Amino acid sequence: MRTRPLKVALLGCGVVGSEVARIMTTHADDLAARIGAPVELAGVAVRRTGKEREGIDPALVTTDATALVKRGDIDVVVEVIGGIEPARTLITTAFEHGASVVSANKALLAQDGAALHAAAEANGKDLYYEAAVAGAIPLIRPLRESLAGDKVNRVLGIVNGTTNFILDKMDSTGAGYQEALDEATALGYAEADPTADVEGFDAAAKAAILAGIAFHTRVRLDDVYREGMAEVTAADFRSATEMGCTIKLLAICERSKDGTSVTARVHPAMIPLSHPLASVRGAYNAVFVESDAAGQLMFYGPGAGGSPTASAVLGDLVAVCRNRLNGATGPGESAYADLTVSPMGDVVTRYHISLDVADKPGVLAQVATVFAEHGVSIDTVRQQGKDGEASLVVVTHRASDASLSGTVEALRKLDTVRGVASIMRVEGE
């Protein structure tokens, strides 16, 4: 074993960063044995000093992150501060001054992953980011390495624990959206401002990363269709139950059947109770991968939190340190396929549409005619009426998002249609 330690700079010492530092200290002997050399925490960059940080020598703490990554003797920079800047500049500066990087920054990778990979390659350094998607669940490395010889066709997953907790609570207790969100906030599953989670921004960033790796194509955050879950109601769950389904906020990345394009999207969807993702409860994450040779694979576990995310960071740290000792680098960006990223309008799936209609003869025929005129085939129809008003629930066969949008626009123009109560996609079949 080499006795001279590999030096690690830690950018950020919040929930994840402090846990990374703790594990590096308490598991130092095991990490050294696995790597083949000791690892030394050489500096910790924070926004403000003066706060006591258990297990961290105050002499290592600095507010000058730039000076830390420029030192020249740092082997690996661990970035867990999040956001776009200053993280982007710090990471590229680290590459330029001889360090490899381990990051948990999903937003930055989804927006500027190609540029970061290019900077790493130009300087002969590693960029690893297992912790950026689904916390402790090993997912990036299996897609990037274990399935490198296979053809991945679809990645379907629950990649945000906050939204899964809320939807699971609505499903299991009949609670409304706001009530379930309030409980998630009280329990610490949701931030004081939950927008990034409930509006799908967090999941969309993860979808961009997953799609890029799975399909060897550059997919940016702007390429991902995003729809939040604030409009999901208890009535939607009752409809899902009647169909033998539940509702999840899903990240879905798909290769087209002809293999020339891909799509990436995040939105609430009904999913059959028979599908493995339907049983994912609470704040857990799970990702379902479909490929030609391996078939169907499922990855499941805690998708957030200090310890789970730190576990993924430390796994990357071990891999990067091993590469460092061997004078090698791991796999970088693979974007050779350069497939077209298609818009949401091209996506084909099933739909569940709930309409408020007049309770009188001929309404069903009018609605059916509109669907037929837009080339959307109906699978099932359910109608309930009382006191001159009725609800009409239509479940379609597979149709494109564009054709469904045209159908709904035409339905709104019918005098007998009082309103469109809800539209939800049906996935996982």
Short mmCIF file of C-alpha atoms in Angstrom, two decimals:
data_model
loop_
_atom_site.label_atom_id
_atom_site.label_comp_id
_atom_site.label_asym_id
_atom_site.label_seq_id
_atom_site.Cartn_x
_atom_site.Cartn_y
_atom_site.Cartn_z
CA MET A 1 0.00 0.00 0.00
CA ARG A 2 1.18 3.50 -0.80
CA THR A 3 1.78 5.48 2.37
CA ARG A 4 1.50 8.99 0.94
CA PRO A 5 -2.17 9.95 1.21
CA LEU A 6 -4.44 11.09 -1.58
CA LYS A 7 -5.73 14.53 -0.70
CA VAL A 8 -9.42 15.35 -0.88
CA ALA A 9 -11.03 18.80 -0.89
CA LEU A 10 -14.66 18.97 0.19
CA LEU A 11 -16.83 21.77 -1.20
CA GLY A 12 -19.85 22.09 1.05
CA CYS A 13 -20.41 20.81 4.56
CA GLY A 14 -24.15 20.63 4.90
CA VAL A 15 -26.20 17.47 5.44
CA VAL A 16 -24.37 15.48 2.77
CA GLY A 17 -20.93 17.07 3.09
CA SER A 18 -20.73 16.59 6.84
CA GLU A 19 -21.68 12.94 6.43
CA VAL A 20 -19.00 12.48 3.76
CA ALA A 21 -16.42 13.94 6.15
CA ARG A 22 -17.63 11.71 8.99
CA ILE A 23 -17.40 8.52 6.94
CA MET A 24 -13.98 9.47 5.62
CA THR A 25 -12.81 9.79 9.22
CA THR A 26 -14.51 6.84 10.86
CA HIS A 27 -13.87 4.43 7.97
CA ALA A 28 -10.40 5.70 7.14
CA ASP A 29 -8.65 2.32 7.51
CA ASP A 30 -11.21 0.48 5.40
CA LEU A 31 -11.14 3.15 2.69
CA ALA A 32 -7.34 3.01 2.60
CA ALA A 33 -7.42 -0.78 2.25
CA ARG A 34 -9.94 -0.62 -0.58
CA ILE A 35 -8.15 2.15 -2.44
CA GLY A 36 -4.57 1.08 -1.85
CA ALA A 37 -3.58 4.37 -0.21
CA PRO A 38 -4.84 6.55 2.64
CA VAL A 39 -7.21 9.40 1.86
CA GLU A 40 -6.80 12.68 3.71
CA LEU A 41 -9.37 15.43 4.07
CA ALA A 42 -7.16 18.37 3.10
CA GLY A 43 -9.69 21.20 3.19
CA VAL A 44 -13.38 21.99 3.59
CA ALA A 45 -14.94 25.01 1.86
CA VAL A 46 -18.02 26.52 3.51
CA ARG A 47 -19.97 29.76 3.20
CA ARG A 48 -19.34 30.86 6.79
CA THR A 49 -16.77 29.87 9.39
CA GLY A 50 -17.26 29.97 13.15
CA LYS A 51 -19.73 27.12 13.31
CA GLU A 52 -18.55 24.00 15.12
CA ARG A 53 -18.44 21.02 12.77
CA GLU A 54 -18.14 17.77 14.66
CA GLY A 55 -15.19 15.64 13.64
CA ILE A 56 -13.66 18.30 11.35
CA ASP A 57 -10.48 20.12 12.32
CA PRO A 58 -11.33 23.87 12.28
CA ALA A 59 -7.95 24.49 10.65
CA LEU A 60 -9.24 22.72 7.50
CA VAL A 61 -12.27 24.98 7.12
CA THR A 62 -12.13 27.90 4.69
CA THR A 63 -14.50 30.25 2.91
CA ASP A 64 -12.13 30.53 -0.05
CA ALA A 65 -13.24 27.60 -2.21
CA THR A 66 -11.36 28.91 -5.23
CA ALA A 67 -8.03 28.94 -3.40
CA LEU A 68 -8.71 25.43 -2.12
CA VAL A 69 -9.27 23.91 -5.58
CA LYS A 70 -6.28 25.82 -6.98
CA ARG A 71 -3.80 24.45 -4.45
CA GLY A 72 -2.29 21.99 -6.90
CA ASP A 73 -1.78 19.20 -4.37
CA ILE A 74 -5.46 18.18 -4.29
CA ASP A 75 -6.15 14.81 -5.89
CA VAL A 76 -9.95 14.77 -5.72
CA VAL A 77 -12.51 17.54 -5.23
CA VAL A 78 -15.89 16.47 -3.82
CA GLU A 79 -18.57 19.02 -4.76
CA VAL A 80 -21.78 18.93 -2.74
CA ILE A 81 -22.74 22.61 -2.69
CA GLY A 82 -25.30 22.32 -5.50
CA GLY A 83 -26.59 25.00 -7.86
CA ILE A 84 -24.99 26.28 -11.05
CA GLU A 85 -22.51 28.88 -9.81
CA PRO A 86 -20.01 28.89 -8.21
CA ALA A 87 -20.07 25.07 -8.58
CA ARG A 88 -19.46 25.13 -12.34
CA THR A 89 -16.43 27.43 -12.10
CA LEU A 90 -15.01 25.55 -9.12
CA ILE A 91 -15.27 22.20 -10.91
CA THR A 92 -13.59 23.40 -14.10
CA THR A 93 -10.91 25.13 -12.03
CA ALA A 94 -10.30 21.88 -10.16
CA PHE A 95 -9.72 20.05 -13.46
CA GLU A 96 -7.33 22.75 -14.63
CA HIS A 97 -5.29 22.43 -11.42
CA GLY A 98 -4.93 18.66 -11.52
CA ALA A 99 -7.85 17.29 -9.52
CA SER A 100 -10.56 14.83 -10.48
CA VAL A 101 -14.11 15.61 -9.35
CA VAL A 102 -16.91 13.75 -7.59
CA SER A 103 -20.19 15.67 -7.70
CA ALA A 104 -23.77 15.29 -6.51
CA ASN A 105 -24.94 18.29 -8.52
CA LYS A 106 -27.85 17.12 -10.68
CA ALA A 107 -28.91 20.61 -11.79
CA LEU A 108 -25.45 21.50 -13.09
CA LEU A 109 -24.90 18.14 -14.78
CA ALA A 110 -28.29 18.31 -16.48
CA GLN A 111 -27.59 21.80 -17.77
CA ASP A 112 -23.87 21.71 -18.54
CA GLY A 113 -22.85 18.06 -18.39
CA ALA A 114 -21.30 18.08 -21.86
CA ALA A 115 -19.05 21.04 -21.05
CA LEU A 116 -17.97 19.51 -17.74
CA HIS A 117 -17.14 16.20 -19.40
CA ALA A 118 -15.16 18.04 -22.06
CA ALA A 119 -13.19 19.90 -19.38
CA ALA A 120 -12.46 16.65 -17.55
CA GLU A 121 -11.29 14.96 -20.75
CA ALA A 122 -9.15 17.92 -21.80
CA ASN A 123 -7.29 17.73 -18.49
CA GLY A 124 -7.15 13.93 -18.27
CA LYS A 125 -9.29 13.78 -15.14
CA ASP A 126 -12.36 11.93 -13.88
CA LEU A 127 -15.88 13.29 -13.42
CA TYR A 128 -18.08 10.94 -11.37
CA TYR A 129 -21.62 11.72 -10.17
CA GLU A 130 -23.44 8.63 -8.88
CA ALA A 131 -24.98 10.72 -6.07
CA ALA A 132 -26.65 13.11 -8.54
CA VAL A 133 -29.48 10.64 -9.25
CA ALA A 134 -31.43 8.54 -6.74
CA GLY A 135 -29.16 8.92 -3.72
CA ALA A 136 -27.68 5.64 -2.53
CA ILE A 137 -29.12 3.57 -5.37
CA PRO A 138 -26.36 2.34 -7.72
CA LEU A 139 -27.72 3.54 -11.04
CA ILE A 140 -25.27 5.72 -12.98
CA ARG A 141 -22.48 3.16 -12.92
CA PRO A 142 -24.71 0.20 -13.96
CA LEU A 143 -26.03 2.25 -16.89
CA ARG A 144 -22.62 3.62 -17.84
CA GLU A 145 -20.58 0.45 -17.30
CA SER A 146 -22.55 -2.74 -16.56
CA LEU A 147 -24.99 -2.16 -19.45
CA ALA A 148 -22.39 -0.63 -21.78
CA GLY A 149 -22.63 -3.65 -24.08
CA ASP A 150 -26.43 -3.70 -24.13
CA LYS A 151 -29.07 -1.53 -25.79
CA VAL A 152 -31.25 0.28 -23.28
CA ASN A 153 -34.71 1.07 -24.62
CA ARG A 154 -36.50 2.56 -21.65
CA VAL A 155 -35.83 3.99 -18.21
CA LEU A 156 -38.93 4.48 -16.06
CA GLY A 157 -38.61 5.60 -12.50
CA ILE A 158 -39.58 7.34 -9.29
CA VAL A 159 -36.61 9.60 -8.67
CA ASN A 160 -37.95 12.07 -6.11
CA GLY A 161 -38.73 10.90 -2.60
CA THR A 162 -40.73 13.98 -1.58
CA THR A 163 -43.30 13.57 -4.34
CA ASN A 164 -43.55 9.84 -3.81
CA PHE A 165 -44.23 10.37 -0.11
CA ILE A 166 -47.00 12.88 -0.90
CA LEU A 167 -48.66 10.70 -3.54
CA ASP A 168 -48.36 7.59 -1.38
CA LYS A 169 -50.02 9.45 1.49
CA MET A 170 -52.85 10.61 -0.79
CA ASP A 171 -53.31 7.05 -2.02
CA SER A 172 -53.21 5.30 1.34
CA THR A 173 -55.21 7.79 3.44
CA GLY A 174 -57.41 9.65 0.96
CA ALA A 175 -55.76 12.93 1.95
CA GLY A 176 -55.78 15.91 -0.39
CA TYR A 177 -52.62 17.26 -2.00
CA GLN A 178 -52.10 20.16 0.43
CA GLU A 179 -52.72 18.01 3.48
CA ALA A 180 -50.18 15.43 2.31
CA LEU A 181 -47.67 18.17 1.45
CA ASP A 182 -48.06 19.70 4.93
CA GLU A 183 -47.30 16.34 6.52
CA ALA A 184 -44.26 15.84 4.27
CA THR A 185 -42.98 19.27 5.34
CA ALA A 186 -43.57 18.56 9.04
CA LEU A 187 -41.65 15.28 8.77
CA GLY A 188 -38.74 16.91 6.93
CA TYR A 189 -39.37 15.18 3.59
CA ALA A 190 -40.28 18.46 1.88
CA GLU A 191 -38.37 21.74 1.92
CA ALA A 192 -39.97 24.96 3.14
CA ASP A 193 -40.17 25.83 -0.57
CA PRO A 194 -41.09 22.51 -2.23
CA THR A 195 -41.28 23.91 -5.78
CA ALA A 196 -38.26 22.03 -7.16
CA ASP A 197 -39.79 18.74 -6.05
CA VAL A 198 -43.54 19.08 -6.60
CA GLU A 199 -43.20 20.94 -9.92
CA GLY A 200 -40.89 18.24 -11.26
CA PHE A 201 -37.70 20.31 -11.69
CA ASP A 202 -35.63 17.92 -9.55
CA ALA A 203 -36.89 14.83 -11.37
CA ALA A 204 -36.43 16.49 -14.77
CA ALA A 205 -32.73 17.13 -14.08
CA LYS A 206 -32.30 13.48 -13.15
CA ALA A 207 -34.21 12.38 -16.26
CA ALA A 208 -31.84 14.39 -18.46
CA ILE A 209 -28.82 12.69 -16.88
CA LEU A 210 -30.33 9.21 -17.14
CA ALA A 211 -31.43 9.67 -20.76
CA GLY A 212 -28.01 10.94 -21.79
CA ILE A 213 -26.24 7.93 -20.31
CA ALA A 214 -28.81 5.31 -21.36
CA PHE A 215 -29.05 6.43 -24.99
CA HIS A 216 -25.50 7.77 -25.58
CA THR A 217 -27.02 11.09 -26.59
CA ARG A 218 -26.72 14.55 -25.12
CA VAL A 219 -29.97 15.38 -23.35
CA ARG A 220 -30.18 18.70 -21.53
CA LEU A 221 -32.65 19.85 -18.93
CA ASP A 222 -34.42 21.99 -21.53
CA ASP A 223 -35.09 18.84 -23.58
CA VAL A 224 -37.14 17.26 -20.79
CA TYR A 225 -40.91 17.76 -20.74
CA ARG A 226 -41.95 18.62 -17.20
CA GLU A 227 -45.34 18.62 -15.50
CA GLY A 228 -45.85 19.03 -11.76
CA MET A 229 -48.21 17.17 -9.46
CA ALA A 230 -50.08 19.96 -7.66
CA GLU A 231 -53.22 19.31 -9.73
CA VAL A 232 -53.49 15.64 -8.70
CA THR A 233 -56.63 15.18 -6.61
CA ALA A 234 -58.24 12.59 -4.39
CA ALA A 235 -60.75 12.04 -7.22
CA ASP A 236 -57.87 11.08 -9.53
CA PHE A 237 -56.82 8.44 -7.03
CA ARG A 238 -60.35 7.09 -6.85
CA SER A 239 -60.38 6.80 -10.64
CA ALA A 240 -56.99 5.11 -10.56
CA THR A 241 -58.24 2.61 -7.98
CA GLU A 242 -61.21 1.76 -10.20
CA MET A 243 -58.74 0.99 -13.00
CA GLY A 244 -56.50 -1.15 -10.76
CA CYS A 245 -53.84 1.57 -10.75
CA THR A 246 -52.11 4.06 -8.49
CA ILE A 247 -50.51 7.42 -9.34
CA LYS A 248 -46.79 8.21 -9.31
CA LEU A 249 -44.68 11.12 -10.50
CA LEU A 250 -42.54 9.36 -13.09
CA ALA A 251 -39.39 10.18 -14.97
CA ILE A 252 -39.63 8.40 -18.32
CA CYS A 253 -36.83 8.17 -20.88
CA GLU A 254 -37.59 6.20 -24.05
CA ARG A 255 -35.96 5.25 -27.32
CA SER A 256 -38.31 5.37 -30.31
CA LYS A 257 -39.25 2.07 -31.94
CA ASP A 258 -37.26 2.90 -35.06
CA GLY A 259 -34.25 3.77 -32.90
CA THR A 260 -33.70 7.21 -34.41
CA SER A 261 -34.90 9.41 -31.56
CA VAL A 262 -35.43 9.58 -27.80
CA THR A 263 -37.79 11.38 -25.45
CA ALA A 264 -37.45 12.39 -21.81
CA ARG A 265 -40.36 13.51 -19.68
CA VAL A 266 -41.55 13.93 -16.08
CA HIS A 267 -45.23 13.96 -15.12
CA PRO A 268 -47.82 12.27 -12.91
CA ALA A 269 -49.16 9.04 -14.37
CA MET A 270 -51.40 6.16 -13.51
CA ILE A 271 -49.49 2.91 -13.25
CA PRO A 272 -51.00 -0.58 -12.84
CA LEU A 273 -50.78 -2.08 -9.36
CA SER A 274 -49.14 -5.10 -10.99
CA HIS A 275 -46.11 -3.02 -12.01
CA PRO A 276 -43.14 -3.16 -9.59
CA LEU A 277 -43.02 0.65 -9.31
CA ALA A 278 -46.57 0.72 -7.93
CA SER A 279 -45.41 -0.82 -4.66
CA VAL A 280 -42.70 1.79 -3.98
CA ARG A 281 -43.89 3.51 -0.82
CA GLY A 282 -43.00 6.54 1.26
CA ALA A 283 -39.91 8.55 0.32
CA TYR A 284 -38.18 5.69 -1.48
CA ASN A 285 -36.98 5.79 -5.09
CA ALA A 286 -36.97 3.07 -7.73
CA VAL A 287 -35.92 2.94 -11.37
CA PHE A 288 -37.04 0.33 -13.89
CA VAL A 289 -34.69 -0.27 -16.83
CA GLU A 290 -35.62 -2.19 -19.99
CA SER A 291 -32.89 -3.36 -22.38
CA ASP A 292 -32.51 -5.81 -25.24
CA ALA A 293 -30.24 -8.40 -23.62
CA ALA A 294 -30.66 -7.92 -19.87
CA GLY A 295 -34.43 -7.55 -20.11
CA GLN A 296 -36.09 -5.80 -17.18
CA LEU A 297 -34.05 -4.57 -14.22
CA MET A 298 -35.20 -2.67 -11.15
CA PHE A 299 -33.08 -0.54 -8.81
CA TYR A 300 -34.66 0.36 -5.46
CA GLY A 301 -33.65 2.16 -2.28
CA PRO A 302 -33.44 5.47 -0.40
CA GLY A 303 -33.10 8.27 -2.90
CA ALA A 304 -32.07 11.15 -0.66
CA GLY A 305 -30.75 12.08 2.76
CA GLY A 306 -27.31 12.63 4.20
CA SER A 307 -26.15 9.07 4.75
CA PRO A 308 -27.58 7.51 1.55
CA THR A 309 -26.22 10.29 -0.66
CA ALA A 310 -22.86 10.21 1.14
CA SER A 311 -22.70 6.48 0.44
CA ALA A 312 -22.88 7.19 -3.30
CA VAL A 313 -20.30 9.98 -3.00
CA LEU A 314 -17.87 7.71 -1.15
CA GLY A 315 -18.33 4.96 -3.73
CA ASP A 316 -17.30 7.42 -6.44
CA LEU A 317 -14.43 8.67 -4.31
CA VAL A 318 -13.01 5.15 -3.97
CA ALA A 319 -13.30 4.58 -7.75
CA VAL A 320 -11.68 7.91 -8.63
CA CYS A 321 -8.85 7.41 -6.11
CA ARG A 322 -8.13 3.96 -7.54
CA ASN A 323 -7.96 5.47 -11.02
CA ARG A 324 -5.63 8.14 -9.69
CA LEU A 325 -3.24 5.56 -8.26
CA ASN A 326 -3.25 3.60 -11.52
CA GLY A 327 -2.69 6.66 -13.67
CA ALA A 328 -5.96 6.03 -15.47
CA THR A 329 -9.40 7.56 -15.85
CA GLY A 330 -12.81 5.95 -15.89
CA PRO A 331 -15.48 6.25 -18.58
CA GLY A 332 -16.34 9.77 -19.66
CA GLU A 333 -19.24 11.08 -21.69
CA SER A 334 -20.64 8.74 -24.33
CA ALA A 335 -22.69 10.73 -26.83
CA TYR A 336 -21.71 8.97 -30.04
CA ALA A 337 -25.30 8.00 -30.95
CA ASP A 338 -26.36 11.66 -31.22
CA LEU A 339 -30.04 10.73 -31.51
CA THR A 340 -32.74 13.32 -32.05
CA VAL A 341 -34.54 14.38 -28.87
CA SER A 342 -38.19 14.46 -29.87
CA PRO A 343 -40.79 16.85 -28.38
CA MET A 344 -43.58 15.74 -26.09
CA GLY A 345 -46.09 15.94 -28.93
CA ASP A 346 -44.52 12.84 -30.47
CA VAL A 347 -44.88 10.74 -27.33
CA VAL A 348 -47.37 7.88 -27.62
CA THR A 349 -49.12 6.52 -24.53
CA ARG A 350 -52.55 5.79 -23.06
CA TYR A 351 -54.70 8.51 -21.49
CA HIS A 352 -57.35 8.74 -18.79
CA ILE A 353 -59.67 11.72 -19.40
CA SER A 354 -62.40 12.79 -16.99
CA LEU A 355 -65.09 15.09 -18.42
CA ASP A 356 -67.96 16.97 -16.79
CA VAL A 357 -70.88 16.70 -19.23
CA ALA A 358 -74.59 17.30 -19.51
CA ASP A 359 -76.61 14.28 -18.48
CA LYS A 360 -78.72 13.84 -21.59
CA PRO A 361 -78.96 11.51 -24.60
CA GLY A 362 -76.38 11.83 -27.35
CA VAL A 363 -73.51 13.17 -25.25
CA LEU A 364 -71.48 9.96 -25.44
CA ALA A 365 -71.94 9.83 -29.21
CA GLN A 366 -70.72 13.42 -29.58
CA VAL A 367 -67.65 12.75 -27.45
CA ALA A 368 -66.87 9.52 -29.28
CA THR A 369 -67.12 11.33 -32.63
CA VAL A 370 -64.54 13.91 -31.52
CA PHE A 371 -62.11 11.18 -30.50
CA ALA A 372 -62.62 9.40 -33.83
CA GLU A 373 -62.11 12.59 -35.84
CA HIS A 374 -58.70 13.07 -34.20
CA GLY A 375 -57.63 9.47 -34.71
CA VAL A 376 -57.73 8.56 -31.01
CA SER A 377 -59.15 5.11 -30.31
CA ILE A 378 -61.23 4.63 -27.16
CA ASP A 379 -60.56 1.64 -24.93
CA THR A 380 -63.22 2.05 -22.22
CA VAL A 381 -65.91 4.57 -21.22
CA ARG A 382 -67.61 5.02 -17.86
CA GLN A 383 -70.50 7.45 -17.29
CA GLN A 384 -72.29 8.49 -14.13
CA GLY A 385 -75.11 11.06 -14.03
CA LYS A 386 -77.28 12.91 -11.54
CA ASP A 387 -79.56 15.97 -11.64
CA GLY A 388 -78.75 16.90 -15.22
CA GLU A 389 -74.97 16.68 -14.79
CA ALA A 390 -72.69 13.71 -15.39
CA SER A 391 -69.08 12.64 -15.34
CA LEU A 392 -67.66 10.80 -18.30
CA VAL A 393 -64.39 8.93 -17.96
CA VAL A 394 -62.65 7.89 -21.18
CA VAL A 395 -59.58 5.67 -21.31
CA THR A 396 -57.86 5.61 -24.69
CA HIS A 397 -55.71 3.14 -26.50
CA ARG A 398 -52.23 4.45 -27.25
CA ALA A 399 -52.22 7.89 -28.86
CA SER A 400 -49.73 10.68 -29.42
CA ASP A 401 -49.70 13.64 -27.08
CA ALA A 402 -50.31 15.95 -30.04
CA SER A 403 -53.41 14.06 -31.18
CA LEU A 404 -54.77 13.94 -27.64
CA SER A 405 -54.23 17.69 -27.23
CA GLY A 406 -56.24 18.31 -30.40
CA THR A 407 -58.98 16.03 -29.12
CA VAL A 408 -59.26 17.85 -25.80
CA GLU A 409 -59.34 21.24 -27.50
CA ALA A 410 -62.24 20.06 -29.66
CA LEU A 411 -64.06 18.56 -26.66
CA ARG A 412 -63.95 21.91 -24.86
CA LYS A 413 -65.92 23.45 -27.74
CA LEU A 414 -68.86 21.05 -27.35
CA ASP A 415 -71.91 22.63 -25.68
CA THR A 416 -72.53 19.40 -23.81
CA VAL A 417 -69.06 19.32 -22.24
CA ARG A 418 -69.02 21.51 -19.12
CA GLY A 419 -65.31 21.06 -18.51
CA VAL A 420 -62.31 18.75 -18.55
CA ALA A 421 -61.85 17.65 -14.93
CA SER A 422 -58.53 15.88 -15.40
CA ILE A 423 -56.20 14.35 -17.95
CA MET A 424 -53.66 11.76 -16.88
CA ARG A 425 -51.34 9.48 -18.77
CA VAL A 426 -51.35 5.74 -18.14
CA GLU A 427 -47.88 4.19 -18.12
CA GLY A 428 -46.13 0.96 -17.28
CA GLU A 429 -48.01 -1.43 -19.53
#
